[in-house]
Short mmCIF file of C-alpha atoms in Angstrom, two decimals:
data_model
loop_
_atom_site.label_atom_id
_atom_site.label_comp_id
_atom_site.label_asym_id
_atom_site.label_seq_id
_atom_site.Cartn_x
_atom_site.Cartn_y
_atom_site.Cartn_z
CA UNK Y 1 19.55 30.39 98.85
CA UNK Y 2 16.84 30.41 96.16
CA UNK Y 3 15.53 26.66 95.22
CA UNK Y 4 12.56 26.72 93.44
CA UNK Y 5 9.93 24.44 94.86
CA UNK Y 6 8.50 21.75 92.85
CA UNK Y 7 5.96 18.88 93.90
CA UNK Y 8 6.89 16.44 90.83
CA UNK Y 9 8.61 13.98 92.97
CA UNK Y 10 7.37 13.09 96.56
CA UNK Y 11 9.82 14.37 99.15
CA UNK Y 12 9.77 11.05 100.78
CA UNK Y 13 11.51 9.51 97.83
CA UNK Y 14 14.25 12.35 97.74
CA UNK Y 15 14.91 11.74 101.37
CA UNK Y 16 15.41 8.26 100.98
CA UNK Y 17 17.79 8.76 98.25
CA UNK Y 18 19.96 11.24 100.66
CA UNK Y 19 19.72 8.42 103.64
CA UNK Y 20 20.84 5.95 101.17
CA UNK Y 21 23.99 7.94 100.38
CA UNK Y 22 24.75 8.78 103.83
CA UNK Y 23 24.40 5.02 104.75
CA UNK Y 24 26.98 4.24 102.10
CA UNK Y 25 30.47 3.75 103.55
CA UNK Y 26 32.87 6.78 102.59
CA UNK Y 27 35.27 5.87 99.65
CA UNK Y 28 38.97 6.19 100.75
CA UNK Y 29 40.68 7.97 97.80
CA UNK Y 30 40.08 11.54 97.40
CA UNK Y 31 38.64 11.46 93.96
CA UNK Y 32 35.97 8.86 94.99
CA UNK Y 33 35.01 10.78 97.94
CA UNK Y 34 34.42 13.94 95.70
CA UNK Y 35 32.45 12.10 93.61
CA UNK Y 36 30.45 10.64 96.52
CA UNK Y 37 30.03 13.96 97.86
CA UNK Y 38 28.67 15.56 94.40
CA UNK Y 39 26.44 12.80 94.47
CA UNK Y 40 25.15 13.69 97.99
CA UNK Y 41 24.95 17.47 97.09
CA UNK Y 42 22.75 16.32 94.11
CA UNK Y 43 20.33 14.60 96.11
CA UNK Y 44 20.21 17.28 98.84
CA UNK Y 45 19.22 19.77 96.29
CA UNK Y 46 16.82 17.53 94.84
CA UNK Y 47 15.22 17.00 98.17
CA UNK Y 48 15.27 20.92 98.86
CA UNK Y 49 13.41 21.27 95.68
CA UNK Y 50 10.87 18.92 96.47
CA UNK Y 51 10.01 20.73 99.78
CA UNK Y 52 6.82 22.85 99.82
CA UNK Y 53 8.66 25.87 100.73
CA UNK Y 54 11.81 24.74 98.77
CA UNK Y 55 15.17 26.86 99.88
CA UNK Y 56 13.19 28.92 102.17
CA UNK Y 57 12.47 25.92 104.37
CA UNK Y 58 14.19 26.34 107.95
CA UNK Y 59 16.03 22.93 107.70
CA UNK Y 60 16.90 23.31 104.09
CA UNK Y 61 19.35 26.12 105.22
CA UNK Y 62 20.73 23.62 107.85
CA UNK Y 63 21.37 20.97 105.37
CA UNK Y 64 23.22 23.28 103.34
CA UNK Y 65 25.23 24.33 106.33
CA UNK Y 66 26.10 20.85 107.33
CA UNK Y 67 26.75 19.91 103.61
CA UNK Y 68 29.53 22.62 103.52
CA UNK Y 69 31.16 21.54 106.52
CA UNK Y 70 31.13 18.22 105.17
CA UNK Y 71 32.70 19.27 101.79
CA UNK Y 72 35.10 21.26 103.76
CA UNK Y 73 35.99 18.38 105.85
CA UNK Y 74 36.58 16.12 102.79
CA UNK Y 75 38.83 18.52 101.07
CA UNK Y 76 41.07 18.91 104.32
CA UNK Y 77 41.34 15.54 105.13
CA UNK Y 78 44.16 13.11 103.56
CA UNK Y 79 43.22 10.08 101.49
CA UNK Y 80 41.67 6.94 103.15
CA UNK Y 81 41.48 9.18 106.43
CA UNK Y 82 39.14 11.16 108.86
CA UNK Y 83 41.84 12.05 111.41
CA UNK Y 84 39.67 14.42 113.51
CA UNK Y 85 36.50 12.73 112.69
CA UNK Y 86 35.08 15.89 111.00
CA UNK Y 87 33.70 14.15 108.01
CA UNK Y 88 31.78 11.34 109.97
CA UNK Y 89 30.51 14.16 112.03
CA UNK Y 90 29.30 16.35 109.39
CA UNK Y 91 27.67 13.35 107.50
CA UNK Y 92 25.72 12.51 110.76
CA UNK Y 93 24.72 16.04 111.12
CA UNK Y 94 23.28 16.25 107.44
CA UNK Y 95 21.52 12.91 108.54
CA UNK Y 96 20.05 14.37 111.59
CA UNK Y 97 18.46 17.09 109.41
CA UNK Y 98 17.14 14.67 106.85
CA UNK Y 99 15.55 12.47 109.37
CA UNK Y 100 13.95 15.49 110.98
CA UNK Y 101 12.44 16.90 107.70
CA UNK Y 102 11.19 13.36 106.86
CA UNK Y 103 9.17 13.15 110.46
CA UNK Y 104 7.83 16.57 109.73
CA UNK Y 105 6.62 15.71 106.27
CA UNK Y 106 5.01 12.43 107.38
CA UNK Y 107 3.31 14.64 110.05
CA UNK Y 108 1.98 17.19 107.63
CA UNK Y 109 0.50 14.44 105.47
CA UNK Y 110 -1.44 13.22 108.40
CA UNK Y 111 -2.83 16.56 108.92
CA UNK Y 112 -5.19 15.23 106.33
CA UNK Y 113 -7.87 13.22 108.33
CA UNK Y 114 -8.66 11.13 105.39
CA UNK Y 115 -5.15 10.16 105.12
CA UNK Y 116 -4.59 10.06 109.13
CA UNK Y 117 -7.42 7.34 109.11
CA UNK Y 118 -5.77 5.21 106.32
CA UNK Y 119 -2.63 5.30 108.28
CA UNK Y 120 -4.21 4.19 111.54
CA UNK Y 121 -6.07 1.23 109.74
CA UNK Y 122 -2.54 0.29 107.98
CA UNK Y 123 -0.63 0.55 111.38
CA UNK Y 124 -3.15 -1.72 113.23
CA UNK Y 125 -4.31 -4.24 110.33
CA UNK Y 126 -5.69 -6.81 112.80
CA UNK Y 127 -7.67 -4.52 115.26
CA UNK Y 128 -11.30 -5.01 115.19
CA UNK Y 129 -13.90 -2.46 114.20
CA UNK Y 130 -14.71 -2.23 118.19
CA UNK Y 131 -11.06 -1.44 119.24
CA UNK Y 132 -10.62 1.20 116.37
CA UNK Y 133 -13.99 2.81 117.38
CA UNK Y 134 -12.76 3.22 121.02
CA UNK Y 135 -9.36 4.66 119.81
CA UNK Y 136 -11.08 7.22 117.38
CA UNK Y 137 -14.13 7.81 119.36
CA UNK Y 138 -16.70 6.85 117.04
CA UNK Y 139 -19.17 3.72 116.58
CA UNK Y 140 -18.09 0.51 114.70
CA UNK Y 141 -20.55 1.59 111.76
CA UNK Y 142 -18.49 4.73 111.40
CA UNK Y 143 -15.11 2.62 111.49
CA UNK Y 144 -16.60 0.53 108.65
CA UNK Y 145 -17.80 3.86 106.59
CA UNK Y 146 -14.21 4.91 107.07
CA UNK Y 147 -12.60 1.64 106.09
CA UNK Y 148 -14.70 1.95 102.96
CA UNK Y 149 -13.06 5.17 102.12
CA UNK Y 150 -15.94 7.44 103.11
CA UNK Y 151 -14.72 11.00 103.89
CA UNK Y 152 -13.66 11.65 107.65
CA UNK Y 153 -15.42 14.60 108.94
CA UNK Y 154 -16.64 13.65 112.57
CA UNK Y 155 -13.68 13.57 115.16
CA UNK Y 156 -10.94 14.81 112.57
CA UNK Y 157 -8.92 16.13 115.07
CA UNK Y 158 -8.89 13.09 117.11
CA UNK Y 159 -8.11 10.90 114.29
CA UNK Y 160 -5.26 13.32 113.19
CA UNK Y 161 -3.75 13.21 116.57
CA UNK Y 162 -3.87 9.41 117.06
CA UNK Y 163 -2.43 8.86 113.49
CA UNK Y 164 0.45 11.26 114.63
CA UNK Y 165 0.97 9.64 118.14
CA UNK Y 166 1.08 6.36 116.43
CA UNK Y 167 4.17 7.28 114.26
CA UNK Y 168 6.29 7.64 117.58
CA UNK Y 169 4.87 4.30 118.82
CA UNK Y 170 4.87 1.80 116.11
CA UNK Y 171 8.59 1.18 115.62
CA UNK Y 172 8.96 0.23 119.39
CA UNK Y 173 5.90 -2.30 119.59
CA UNK Y 174 3.65 -4.60 118.05
CA UNK Y 175 0.27 -3.43 116.68
CA UNK Y 176 -1.42 -5.28 119.88
CA UNK Y 177 1.14 -3.08 121.93
CA UNK Y 178 -0.26 -0.02 120.64
CA UNK Y 179 -3.78 -0.75 121.47
CA UNK Y 180 -2.41 -1.66 125.12
CA UNK Y 181 -0.68 1.70 124.86
CA UNK Y 182 -3.66 3.69 124.80
CA UNK Y 183 -5.31 1.45 127.77
CA UNK Y 184 -2.35 1.87 130.17
CA UNK Y 185 -2.49 3.98 133.14
CA UNK Y 186 0.23 6.46 133.30
CA UNK Y 187 2.22 8.17 136.11
CA UNK Y 188 2.68 11.17 133.70
CA UNK Y 189 -0.94 11.62 132.99
CA UNK Y 190 -1.70 11.62 136.81
CA UNK Y 191 -2.68 7.82 136.58
CA UNK Y 192 -4.99 8.24 133.53
CA UNK Y 193 -4.70 6.26 130.32
CA UNK Y 194 -4.26 7.83 127.13
CA UNK Y 195 -7.58 6.83 126.13
CA UNK Y 196 -9.28 8.37 129.18
CA UNK Y 197 -7.27 11.63 128.48
CA UNK Y 198 -8.56 11.55 124.76
CA UNK Y 199 -12.04 10.83 126.07
CA UNK Y 200 -12.23 13.26 128.83
CA UNK Y 201 -10.25 16.03 127.89
CA UNK Y 202 -10.69 16.01 124.31
CA UNK Y 203 -8.01 16.05 121.36
CA UNK Y 204 -7.10 19.78 121.55
CA UNK Y 205 -6.26 19.46 125.25
CA UNK Y 206 -4.78 15.92 124.90
CA UNK Y 207 -2.54 16.66 122.00
CA UNK Y 208 0.56 18.10 123.96
CA UNK Y 209 0.79 15.49 126.68
CA UNK Y 210 0.07 12.67 124.29
CA UNK Y 211 2.50 13.83 122.01
CA UNK Y 212 5.16 14.14 124.63
CA UNK Y 213 4.48 10.85 126.13
CA UNK Y 214 4.90 9.26 122.85
CA UNK Y 215 8.11 11.12 121.81
CA UNK Y 216 9.60 9.94 124.96
CA UNK Y 217 9.93 6.74 123.38
CA UNK Y 218 12.72 7.73 121.16
CA UNK Y 219 15.17 6.55 123.49
CA UNK Y 220 15.96 5.56 127.19
CA UNK Y 221 15.32 8.38 129.86
CA UNK Y 222 15.92 8.22 133.65
CA UNK Y 223 12.46 8.67 135.02
CA UNK B 1 25.69 29.37 144.81
CA UNK B 2 25.45 25.60 144.26
CA UNK B 3 23.22 23.73 146.63
CA UNK B 4 25.76 21.34 147.73
CA UNK B 5 27.85 21.55 150.89
CA UNK B 6 30.81 19.67 149.30
CA UNK B 7 31.47 19.27 145.67
CA UNK B 8 30.63 16.14 144.22
CA UNK B 9 33.97 13.76 143.57
CA UNK B 10 35.08 14.30 139.81
CA UNK B 11 35.60 11.14 138.45
CA UNK B 12 37.39 10.22 134.99
CA UNK B 13 37.10 6.63 133.67
CA UNK B 14 35.77 4.12 131.28
CA UNK B 15 32.13 2.60 131.80
CA UNK B 16 30.32 0.03 129.44
CA UNK B 17 26.86 0.88 129.69
CA UNK B 18 23.62 0.28 128.10
CA UNK B 19 20.78 2.18 126.54
CA UNK B 20 17.47 0.89 124.86
CA UNK B 21 16.27 3.05 121.79
CA UNK B 22 13.57 2.84 119.10
CA UNK B 23 14.71 0.88 116.33
CA UNK B 24 13.92 3.70 113.98
CA UNK B 25 16.49 6.17 115.83
CA UNK B 26 20.15 6.02 116.19
CA UNK B 27 21.83 4.74 119.62
CA UNK B 28 22.59 7.96 121.26
CA UNK B 29 20.47 11.57 121.04
CA UNK B 30 21.61 13.88 118.89
CA UNK B 31 19.35 16.47 116.58
CA UNK B 32 21.80 18.86 114.85
CA UNK B 33 20.46 22.01 113.65
CA UNK B 34 17.42 21.74 115.84
CA UNK B 35 16.05 25.73 116.70
CA UNK B 36 14.76 24.26 120.07
CA UNK B 37 16.17 20.84 121.63
CA UNK B 38 13.55 18.40 121.11
CA UNK B 39 14.31 15.60 123.42
CA UNK B 40 11.75 14.58 125.77
CA UNK B 41 12.62 15.58 129.62
CA UNK B 42 14.15 13.29 131.80
CA UNK B 43 15.35 13.41 135.41
CA UNK B 44 18.38 15.33 134.70
CA UNK B 45 17.34 17.77 131.96
CA UNK B 46 14.20 19.65 131.23
CA UNK B 47 12.64 19.76 127.73
CA UNK B 48 14.14 22.44 125.27
CA UNK B 49 17.20 22.82 127.71
CA UNK B 50 19.64 20.72 125.85
CA UNK B 51 20.32 17.25 125.57
CA UNK B 52 21.31 14.40 127.83
CA UNK B 53 22.45 10.70 127.19
CA UNK B 54 20.87 8.28 129.54
CA UNK B 55 22.69 5.55 130.09
CA UNK B 56 22.80 2.63 132.78
CA UNK B 57 25.39 0.47 133.88
CA UNK B 58 23.53 -2.68 133.84
CA UNK B 59 21.35 -3.92 131.03
CA UNK B 60 18.73 -4.69 133.43
CA UNK B 61 18.78 -1.13 134.53
CA UNK B 62 18.32 0.03 130.83
CA UNK B 63 15.23 -2.21 130.30
CA UNK B 64 13.79 -0.95 133.84
CA UNK B 65 13.68 2.51 132.80
CA UNK B 66 11.69 1.67 129.98
CA UNK B 67 9.19 -0.43 132.06
CA UNK B 68 8.95 2.42 134.56
CA UNK B 69 8.54 5.41 131.87
CA UNK B 70 5.98 3.23 129.82
CA UNK B 71 4.07 1.87 133.08
CA UNK B 72 4.27 -1.67 131.91
CA UNK B 73 2.84 -3.63 134.57
CA UNK B 74 2.10 -6.94 133.37
CA UNK B 75 3.83 -9.41 131.00
CA UNK B 76 1.49 -9.11 128.10
CA UNK B 77 2.27 -5.47 127.62
CA UNK B 78 6.02 -6.07 128.29
CA UNK B 79 6.03 -8.52 125.31
CA UNK B 80 4.80 -6.27 122.94
CA UNK B 81 7.78 -3.85 122.83
CA UNK B 82 10.48 -3.98 120.43
CA UNK B 83 13.52 -2.01 121.13
CA UNK B 84 17.26 -1.90 120.32
CA UNK B 85 19.60 -2.44 123.29
CA UNK B 86 23.18 -1.11 122.70
CA UNK B 87 26.23 -1.29 124.42
CA UNK B 88 28.04 2.03 124.68
CA UNK B 89 31.65 2.37 125.75
CA UNK B 90 32.07 5.64 127.65
CA UNK B 91 35.33 7.29 128.19
CA UNK B 92 34.86 10.36 130.21
CA UNK B 93 36.07 12.82 132.70
CA UNK B 94 34.28 15.11 135.26
CA UNK B 95 31.75 12.85 136.02
CA UNK B 96 29.95 13.71 139.34
CA UNK B 97 30.19 10.60 141.33
CA UNK B 98 26.77 10.40 143.20
CA UNK B 99 26.40 6.66 142.49
CA UNK B 100 25.05 6.00 145.79
CA UNK B 101 22.67 7.51 148.44
CA UNK B 102 25.64 8.07 150.78
CA UNK B 103 27.33 10.14 148.33
CA UNK B 104 24.65 12.37 147.77
CA UNK B 105 24.28 12.66 151.75
CA UNK B 106 28.18 13.25 151.78
CA UNK B 107 27.91 16.41 149.59
CA UNK B 108 25.00 17.77 151.64
CA UNK B 109 22.49 16.65 148.95
CA UNK B 110 19.12 15.10 149.51
CA UNK B 111 19.57 11.49 148.31
CA UNK B 112 15.83 11.61 147.50
CA UNK B 113 17.05 13.61 144.25
CA UNK B 114 18.06 10.46 142.68
CA UNK B 115 14.63 8.86 143.12
CA UNK B 116 11.89 11.41 143.79
CA UNK B 117 10.38 14.36 141.67
CA UNK B 118 12.03 15.53 138.59
CA UNK B 119 12.07 19.26 139.02
CA UNK B 120 14.88 19.60 141.83
CA UNK B 121 16.83 16.69 140.37
CA UNK B 122 16.96 19.08 137.16
CA UNK B 123 17.82 22.00 139.15
CA UNK B 124 20.88 20.00 140.37
CA UNK B 125 21.87 19.03 137.00
CA UNK B 126 22.00 22.32 135.88
CA UNK B 127 24.25 23.30 138.83
CA UNK B 128 26.57 20.33 137.94
CA UNK B 129 26.67 21.54 134.19
CA UNK B 130 27.54 25.26 135.32
CA UNK B 131 30.30 23.77 137.56
CA UNK B 132 31.73 22.10 134.45
CA UNK B 133 30.61 18.57 134.97
CA UNK B 134 29.99 16.47 131.81
CA UNK B 135 27.73 14.16 133.37
CA UNK B 136 26.93 12.16 136.79
CA UNK B 137 26.55 8.79 138.29
CA UNK B 138 23.31 8.23 140.23
CA UNK B 139 21.34 5.30 141.84
CA UNK B 140 18.64 4.12 139.29
CA UNK B 141 15.14 5.16 140.65
CA UNK B 142 13.66 2.41 138.48
CA UNK B 143 15.66 -0.56 139.78
CA UNK B 144 17.10 -0.61 143.14
CA UNK B 145 21.02 -1.58 143.09
CA UNK B 146 21.37 -0.37 139.58
CA UNK B 147 23.33 2.62 138.59
CA UNK B 148 22.48 5.15 135.82
CA UNK B 149 25.25 7.18 134.16
CA UNK B 150 24.02 10.18 132.37
CA UNK B 151 26.17 12.37 130.11
CA UNK B 152 25.17 16.28 129.43
CA UNK B 153 25.02 17.33 125.89
CA UNK B 154 24.60 15.66 122.54
CA UNK B 155 26.91 12.85 121.83
CA UNK B 156 27.11 10.87 118.28
CA UNK B 157 27.65 7.20 117.87
CA UNK B 158 30.64 5.28 115.98
CA UNK B 159 28.68 1.99 115.46
CA UNK B 160 31.27 -1.07 115.59
CA UNK B 161 30.65 -4.74 115.64
CA UNK B 162 33.40 -5.13 118.23
CA UNK B 163 36.58 -3.57 119.66
CA UNK B 164 34.82 -0.59 121.37
CA UNK B 165 37.39 -0.18 124.08
CA UNK B 166 40.42 -0.46 121.47
CA UNK B 167 38.76 2.10 119.03
CA UNK B 168 41.03 5.11 118.67
CA UNK B 169 38.36 8.05 118.94
CA UNK B 170 39.24 10.82 116.84
CA UNK B 171 37.07 13.33 118.66
CA UNK B 172 36.24 12.03 122.18
CA UNK B 173 34.11 15.15 123.07
CA UNK B 174 31.97 14.40 120.05
CA UNK B 175 31.98 10.51 119.61
CA UNK B 176 31.00 7.26 121.58
CA UNK B 177 31.60 3.90 120.34
CA UNK B 178 28.60 1.58 120.36
CA UNK B 179 27.71 -1.82 119.69
CA UNK B 180 24.18 -3.42 119.14
CA UNK B 181 23.35 -5.98 121.72
CA UNK B 182 20.01 -7.09 120.87
CA UNK B 183 16.56 -6.37 119.44
CA UNK B 184 14.14 -7.49 121.88
CA UNK B 185 12.04 -6.30 124.83
CA UNK B 186 12.15 -5.77 128.45
CA UNK B 187 12.46 -9.18 130.41
CA UNK B 188 9.02 -10.06 132.15
CA UNK B 189 10.69 -10.24 135.61
CA UNK B 190 11.11 -6.38 135.47
CA UNK B 191 7.25 -5.97 135.64
CA UNK B 192 7.50 -6.81 139.14
CA UNK B 193 11.07 -5.89 139.88
CA UNK B 194 10.73 -2.41 138.60
CA UNK B 195 9.89 0.49 141.05
CA UNK B 196 7.29 2.87 139.76
CA UNK B 197 6.73 6.45 140.77
CA UNK B 198 3.82 5.23 143.22
CA UNK B 199 6.16 2.69 144.99
CA UNK B 200 8.67 2.44 147.54
CA UNK B 201 12.51 2.29 146.77
CA UNK B 202 14.05 -0.50 148.67
CA UNK B 203 17.64 1.16 148.26
CA UNK B 204 16.55 4.22 149.48
CA UNK B 205 14.47 2.90 152.38
CA UNK B 206 17.65 0.68 153.45
CA UNK B 207 19.87 3.85 153.45
CA UNK B 208 17.27 5.79 155.25
CA UNK B 209 16.73 3.02 157.98
CA UNK B 210 20.66 3.04 158.23
CA UNK B 211 20.78 6.71 159.09
CA UNK B 212 18.39 6.26 161.77
CA UNK B 213 19.96 3.41 163.30
CA UNK B 214 23.26 5.66 163.74
#
């Protein structure tokens, strides 16, 4: 499907609009359901237009696919009912894709080292320059310069990686917990701490194991 | 040819189970439309090879999995976590009952599969999936005495405030009713009660000693 890309409205605002509609209880009457679906479809189209690749984005295709399934389920269901759960299921599947797009765009934003540094400082507001310097692999003086808005040129890969790991951690723990997480020995890293891995192997080698470790926090695993 | 000598008993039933999850994510693992499954690897599935719903039959079992995975060995770290603990009401069939070390041994399987390295456990899980099992019960490696229930494949939550057992599920293969229990962190006593990968597992040792006494 050809959808023109635009950057006029931030995609995260579009994502929030789709998620808000998906969180709304589905109306019972057919006419109201169809009106709800039309609003959802408009919001999805607006989101797709806001994506850098527009309709060519892989997940844009999945959103269209699942929204078509949702429309068909609404058309097939009687008033006030979802007898086989198809409406609820399709809505959850649209939600999965929208959530994934949101996370991808967040990570893309953090590929910019300056944005990544700002993200780290905002996520760890009470952390001192010493703790931040250890985390980012720079001196307290450099932390001060970055906090003052100076360009992030040194250790940019490490700053980006730390910020992206933080996106996985911060919902599950306090800012203090994040700092402790980087200093906790991990069986998955052969007994090393995440910080030791970063210091000893560098951000390129640490990216995959640290990201996998942090992503595992999404939900319970049997270890 | 499967690695078991005798096929694990297939059980059907209902199980109230527990699962702790990041507050940012839904209670169950689903990621519709992914080109490659993104769920991090666990004992009973490898990364990129589908999904699994990891549940515990006891709430402390759910928390112990977090403590073990995260390597939380002191109360200060435990106090920093914020998770959602969900009650998940499972009504399932074709579950492999490997809920005790004795049951592993009775099938000709090594009971250490439940608590040891993940690679052979994942191979067993793959055999179970190929044999049509929809999940398995197994002893928890993280908390001796606790039991884990793992469901193979994605499931979608129906979040309810109550009445989970009575909910008329329109698509039992897809939906599982869930209810929020708490938003909290792991109890501090699990810092010492949890078995980490570098520790002995008392339940396994007891089973092993009992075999030697026979």
